């Protein structure tokens, strides 16, 4: 497949959400959140400064309490609440998986050590807008549905839901002539980023295989 006809990821989003076994009340102050200092020192090697750490001070309930750390160097956001934490990477560069994994693991371990908590489960979300050159977009999706039952349509989409995981492939609402792919999976217990990345890779490979564009993952 030539570079002109090769699918292109226009935008992607990766999220890793961890759930604490119990709320971390003991690690949450009012204006002096001890986690802020701990995360500041543990993430300084990635260029995190005081300006990159904030928390919402006006909330309606405890569930809205949130400490946010921005890591501009890695294009990462870390949100910490009483019930769990979310690590977000915009347009993740998987060639830097080791660096991204070290950042995620350092932040996670800092939070768990400060809160004296364990993880109950984890969940990841991988979402992508993918441009596929040519006019084969509808045809690729038509192969995944029963067009004899559905009849003719400008575009088709699919959604799959299973125990602990889901897959959505649909027309992108943001980019013309592109597909939107979203993968969700819940994993019990504590997994390292490296272990999580293997599951993400497998799920992404399977999803892109349905579209016949697995070469997108091989560069």
Coordinates of C-alpha atoms in Angstrom, one line a residue:
X1 CA 0.0 0.0 0.0
X2 CA 1.5 3.3 -1.1
X3 CA 1.8 6.2 1.4
X4 CA -0.9 8.1 -0.5
X5 CA -3.4 5.4 0.0
X6 CA -2.4 4.6 3.6
X7 CA -4.9 5.2 6.4
X8 CA -3.9 8.1 8.7
X9 CA -4.7 8.7 12.4
X10 CA -6.0 12.3 12.5
X11 CA -6.5 12.4 16.2
X12 CA -6.3 9.9 19.1
X13 CA -6.9 9.8 22.8
X14 CA -5.8 7.3 25.4
X15 CA -7.2 7.1 28.9
X16 CA -6.2 4.9 31.8
X17 CA -8.6 5.1 34.8
X18 CA -7.8 3.4 38.1
X19 CA -10.2 2.7 41.0
X20 CA -9.1 2.8 44.6
X21 CA -10.3 0.1 46.9
X22 CA -11.5 2.9 49.3
X23 CA -11.8 6.7 49.1
X24 CA -8.6 8.5 49.9
X25 CA -10.0 10.9 52.5
X26 CA -6.8 10.9 54.5
X27 CA -4.8 12.3 51.6
X28 CA -7.2 15.1 50.8
X29 CA -6.9 18.4 52.5
X30 CA -8.6 21.7 51.8
X31 CA -6.2 24.2 50.4
X32 CA -3.1 22.2 51.4
X33 CA -3.5 19.0 49.5
X34 CA -0.5 16.8 50.4
X35 CA -0.8 15.0 47.1
X36 CA 0.0 18.2 45.2
X37 CA 3.5 18.4 46.7
X38 CA 4.2 14.7 46.4
X39 CA 3.2 14.7 42.7
X40 CA 5.2 17.9 42.1
X41 CA 8.5 16.3 43.3
X42 CA 7.9 12.9 41.7
X43 CA 7.1 14.4 38.3
X44 CA 9.6 17.2 38.1
X45 CA 11.8 15.2 35.8
X46 CA 9.1 15.5 33.1
X47 CA 9.2 19.3 33.5
X48 CA 6.2 19.7 35.8
X49 CA 6.1 23.1 37.5
X50 CA 3.9 24.7 40.1
X51 CA 1.9 26.3 37.3
X52 CA 1.0 22.8 36.1
X53 CA -0.8 21.7 39.3
X54 CA -4.3 22.9 40.2
X55 CA -7.5 21.7 41.9
X56 CA -11.1 22.8 41.8
X57 CA -11.9 24.7 45.1
X58 CA -15.6 25.2 44.5
X59 CA -17.4 21.9 44.4
X60 CA -21.0 20.8 45.0
X61 CA -20.1 17.4 46.5
X62 CA -17.1 15.2 47.4
X63 CA -17.3 13.4 44.1
X64 CA -16.3 16.6 42.3
X65 CA -13.1 17.1 44.2
X66 CA -10.2 16.9 41.8
X67 CA -6.5 17.6 41.7
X68 CA -5.1 18.1 38.2
X69 CA -1.5 17.8 37.0
X70 CA -0.6 18.8 33.5
X71 CA 2.5 17.4 31.9
X72 CA 3.1 19.5 28.7
X73 CA 6.3 17.7 27.7
X74 CA 4.3 14.5 27.3
X75 CA 0.9 16.0 26.4
X76 CA -0.5 14.2 29.5
X77 CA -3.2 15.1 32.0
X78 CA -3.5 13.5 35.4
X79 CA -6.8 13.9 37.4
X80 CA -7.0 12.6 41.0
X81 CA -10.2 12.4 42.9
X82 CA -11.3 10.7 46.1
X83 CA -12.5 7.5 44.3
X84 CA -9.8 7.1 41.7
X85 CA -7.4 8.7 39.2
X86 CA -7.4 9.2 35.4
X87 CA -4.3 9.4 33.2
X88 CA -5.0 10.9 29.8
X89 CA -2.6 11.1 26.8
X90 CA -3.7 13.1 23.8
X91 CA -2.4 11.7 20.5
X92 CA -0.2 9.2 22.3
X93 CA 3.1 8.4 20.6
X94 CA 3.4 4.6 21.2
X95 CA 7.0 4.6 20.0
X96 CA 7.6 6.4 23.4
X97 CA 5.7 3.7 25.3
X98 CA 8.5 3.2 27.8
X99 CA 8.6 7.0 28.7
X100 CA 4.9 7.2 28.9
X101 CA 4.8 4.1 31.0
X102 CA 7.4 5.4 33.4
X103 CA 5.3 8.6 33.8
X104 CA 2.1 6.8 34.4
X105 CA 3.6 4.3 36.8
X106 CA 5.4 7.0 38.8
X107 CA 2.3 9.1 39.2
X108 CA 0.2 6.0 40.2
X109 CA 2.7 4.8 42.7
X110 CA 3.0 8.3 44.3
X111 CA -0.8 8.5 44.7
X112 CA -1.0 5.0 46.2
X113 CA 1.8 5.5 48.6
X114 CA 0.5 8.8 49.8
X115 CA -3.0 7.5 50.2
X116 CA -2.0 4.0 51.5
X117 CA -4.5 2.5 49.1
X118 CA -4.6 -0.4 46.7
X119 CA -6.3 -0.5 43.3
X120 CA -9.5 -2.4 42.9
X121 CA -9.6 -2.3 39.1
X122 CA -8.5 -0.4 36.0
X123 CA -10.2 0.7 32.8
X124 CA -8.7 2.0 29.6
X125 CA -10.2 4.0 26.7
X126 CA -8.6 4.3 23.3
X127 CA -10.4 6.6 20.8
X128 CA -9.2 7.5 17.3
X129 CA -10.4 9.4 14.3
X130 CA -8.9 7.6 11.2
X131 CA -8.8 9.0 7.7
X132 CA -9.0 6.3 5.0
X133 CA -8.1 7.6 1.5
X134 CA -10.4 6.8 -1.4
X135 CA -14.1 6.0 -1.5
X136 CA -13.9 2.7 0.4
X137 CA -15.1 4.0 3.7
X138 CA -18.8 3.0 3.4
X139 CA -17.8 -0.3 1.7
X140 CA -15.5 -1.2 4.6
X141 CA -18.3 -0.7 7.1
X142 CA -20.9 -2.4 4.9
X143 CA -18.9 -5.6 5.1
X144 CA -19.5 -5.6 8.9
X145 CA -23.3 -5.5 8.8
X146 CA -26.1 -7.3 7.1
X147 CA -27.0 -4.8 4.3
X148 CA -29.8 -7.1 3.1
X149 CA -31.6 -6.6 6.3
X150 CA -30.6 -2.9 6.9
X151 CA -31.0 -1.8 3.3
X152 CA -29.1 1.0 1.6
X153 CA -27.5 3.8 3.6
X154 CA -24.9 6.5 3.2
X155 CA -22.9 5.0 6.1
X156 CA -23.0 2.1 8.6
X157 CA -21.7 1.8 12.1
X158 CA -21.2 -1.0 14.6
X159 CA -21.1 -1.4 18.4
X160 CA -20.1 -4.5 20.3
X161 CA -20.6 -5.0 24.0
X162 CA -19.1 -7.9 26.0
X163 CA -18.2 -8.6 29.6
X164 CA -15.8 -5.9 30.6
X165 CA -15.2 -4.5 27.1
X166 CA -16.8 -2.6 24.2
X167 CA -16.0 -1.5 20.7
X168 CA -17.6 1.3 18.6
X169 CA -16.8 2.0 14.9
X170 CA -18.8 4.8 13.3
X171 CA -18.5 7.7 11.1
X172 CA -16.4 10.5 12.5
X173 CA -18.5 13.5 13.5
X174 CA -15.4 15.7 13.7
X175 CA -13.6 14.9 10.5
X176 CA -15.1 14.4 7.0
X177 CA -14.3 11.1 5.2
X178 CA -13.0 9.5 8.4
X179 CA -14.0 6.8 10.9
X180 CA -14.3 7.0 14.7
X181 CA -13.0 4.0 16.6
X182 CA -13.4 3.6 20.4
X183 CA -12.2 0.8 22.6
X184 CA -13.1 0.3 26.2
X185 CA -11.9 -2.4 28.5
X186 CA -12.1 -3.0 32.3
X187 CA -9.3 -5.0 34.0
X188 CA -9.5 -6.3 37.5
X189 CA -6.6 -5.5 39.9
X190 CA -3.4 -3.6 39.4
X191 CA -1.6 -3.9 36.1
X192 CA 1.6 -2.1 35.0
X193 CA 1.5 0.2 32.1
X194 CA 3.5 -2.3 30.1
X195 CA 0.9 -5.0 30.8
X196 CA -1.9 -2.6 29.9
X197 CA -0.2 -1.6 26.7
X198 CA -0.2 -5.2 25.5
X199 CA -3.9 -5.5 26.0
X200 CA -4.5 -2.1 24.3
X201 CA -2.3 -3.3 21.3
X202 CA -4.3 -6.6 21.0
X203 CA -7.7 -4.8 21.1
X204 CA -6.6 -2.2 18.6
X205 CA -5.1 -4.8 16.3
X206 CA -8.4 -6.7 16.3
X207 CA -10.5 -3.6 15.7
X208 CA -8.4 -2.4 12.8
X209 CA -8.4 -5.9 11.5
X210 CA -12.1 -5.7 11.0
X211 CA -11.5 -2.7 8.7
X212 CA -8.5 -4.3 7.0
X213 CA -6.2 -1.5 8.0
X214 CA -3.8 -3.2 10.5
X215 CA -0.9 -1.9 8.6
X216 CA -1.7 1.4 10.3
X217 CA 0.0 0.0 13.4
X218 CA 3.2 -1.1 11.6
X219 CA 4.3 2.4 10.5

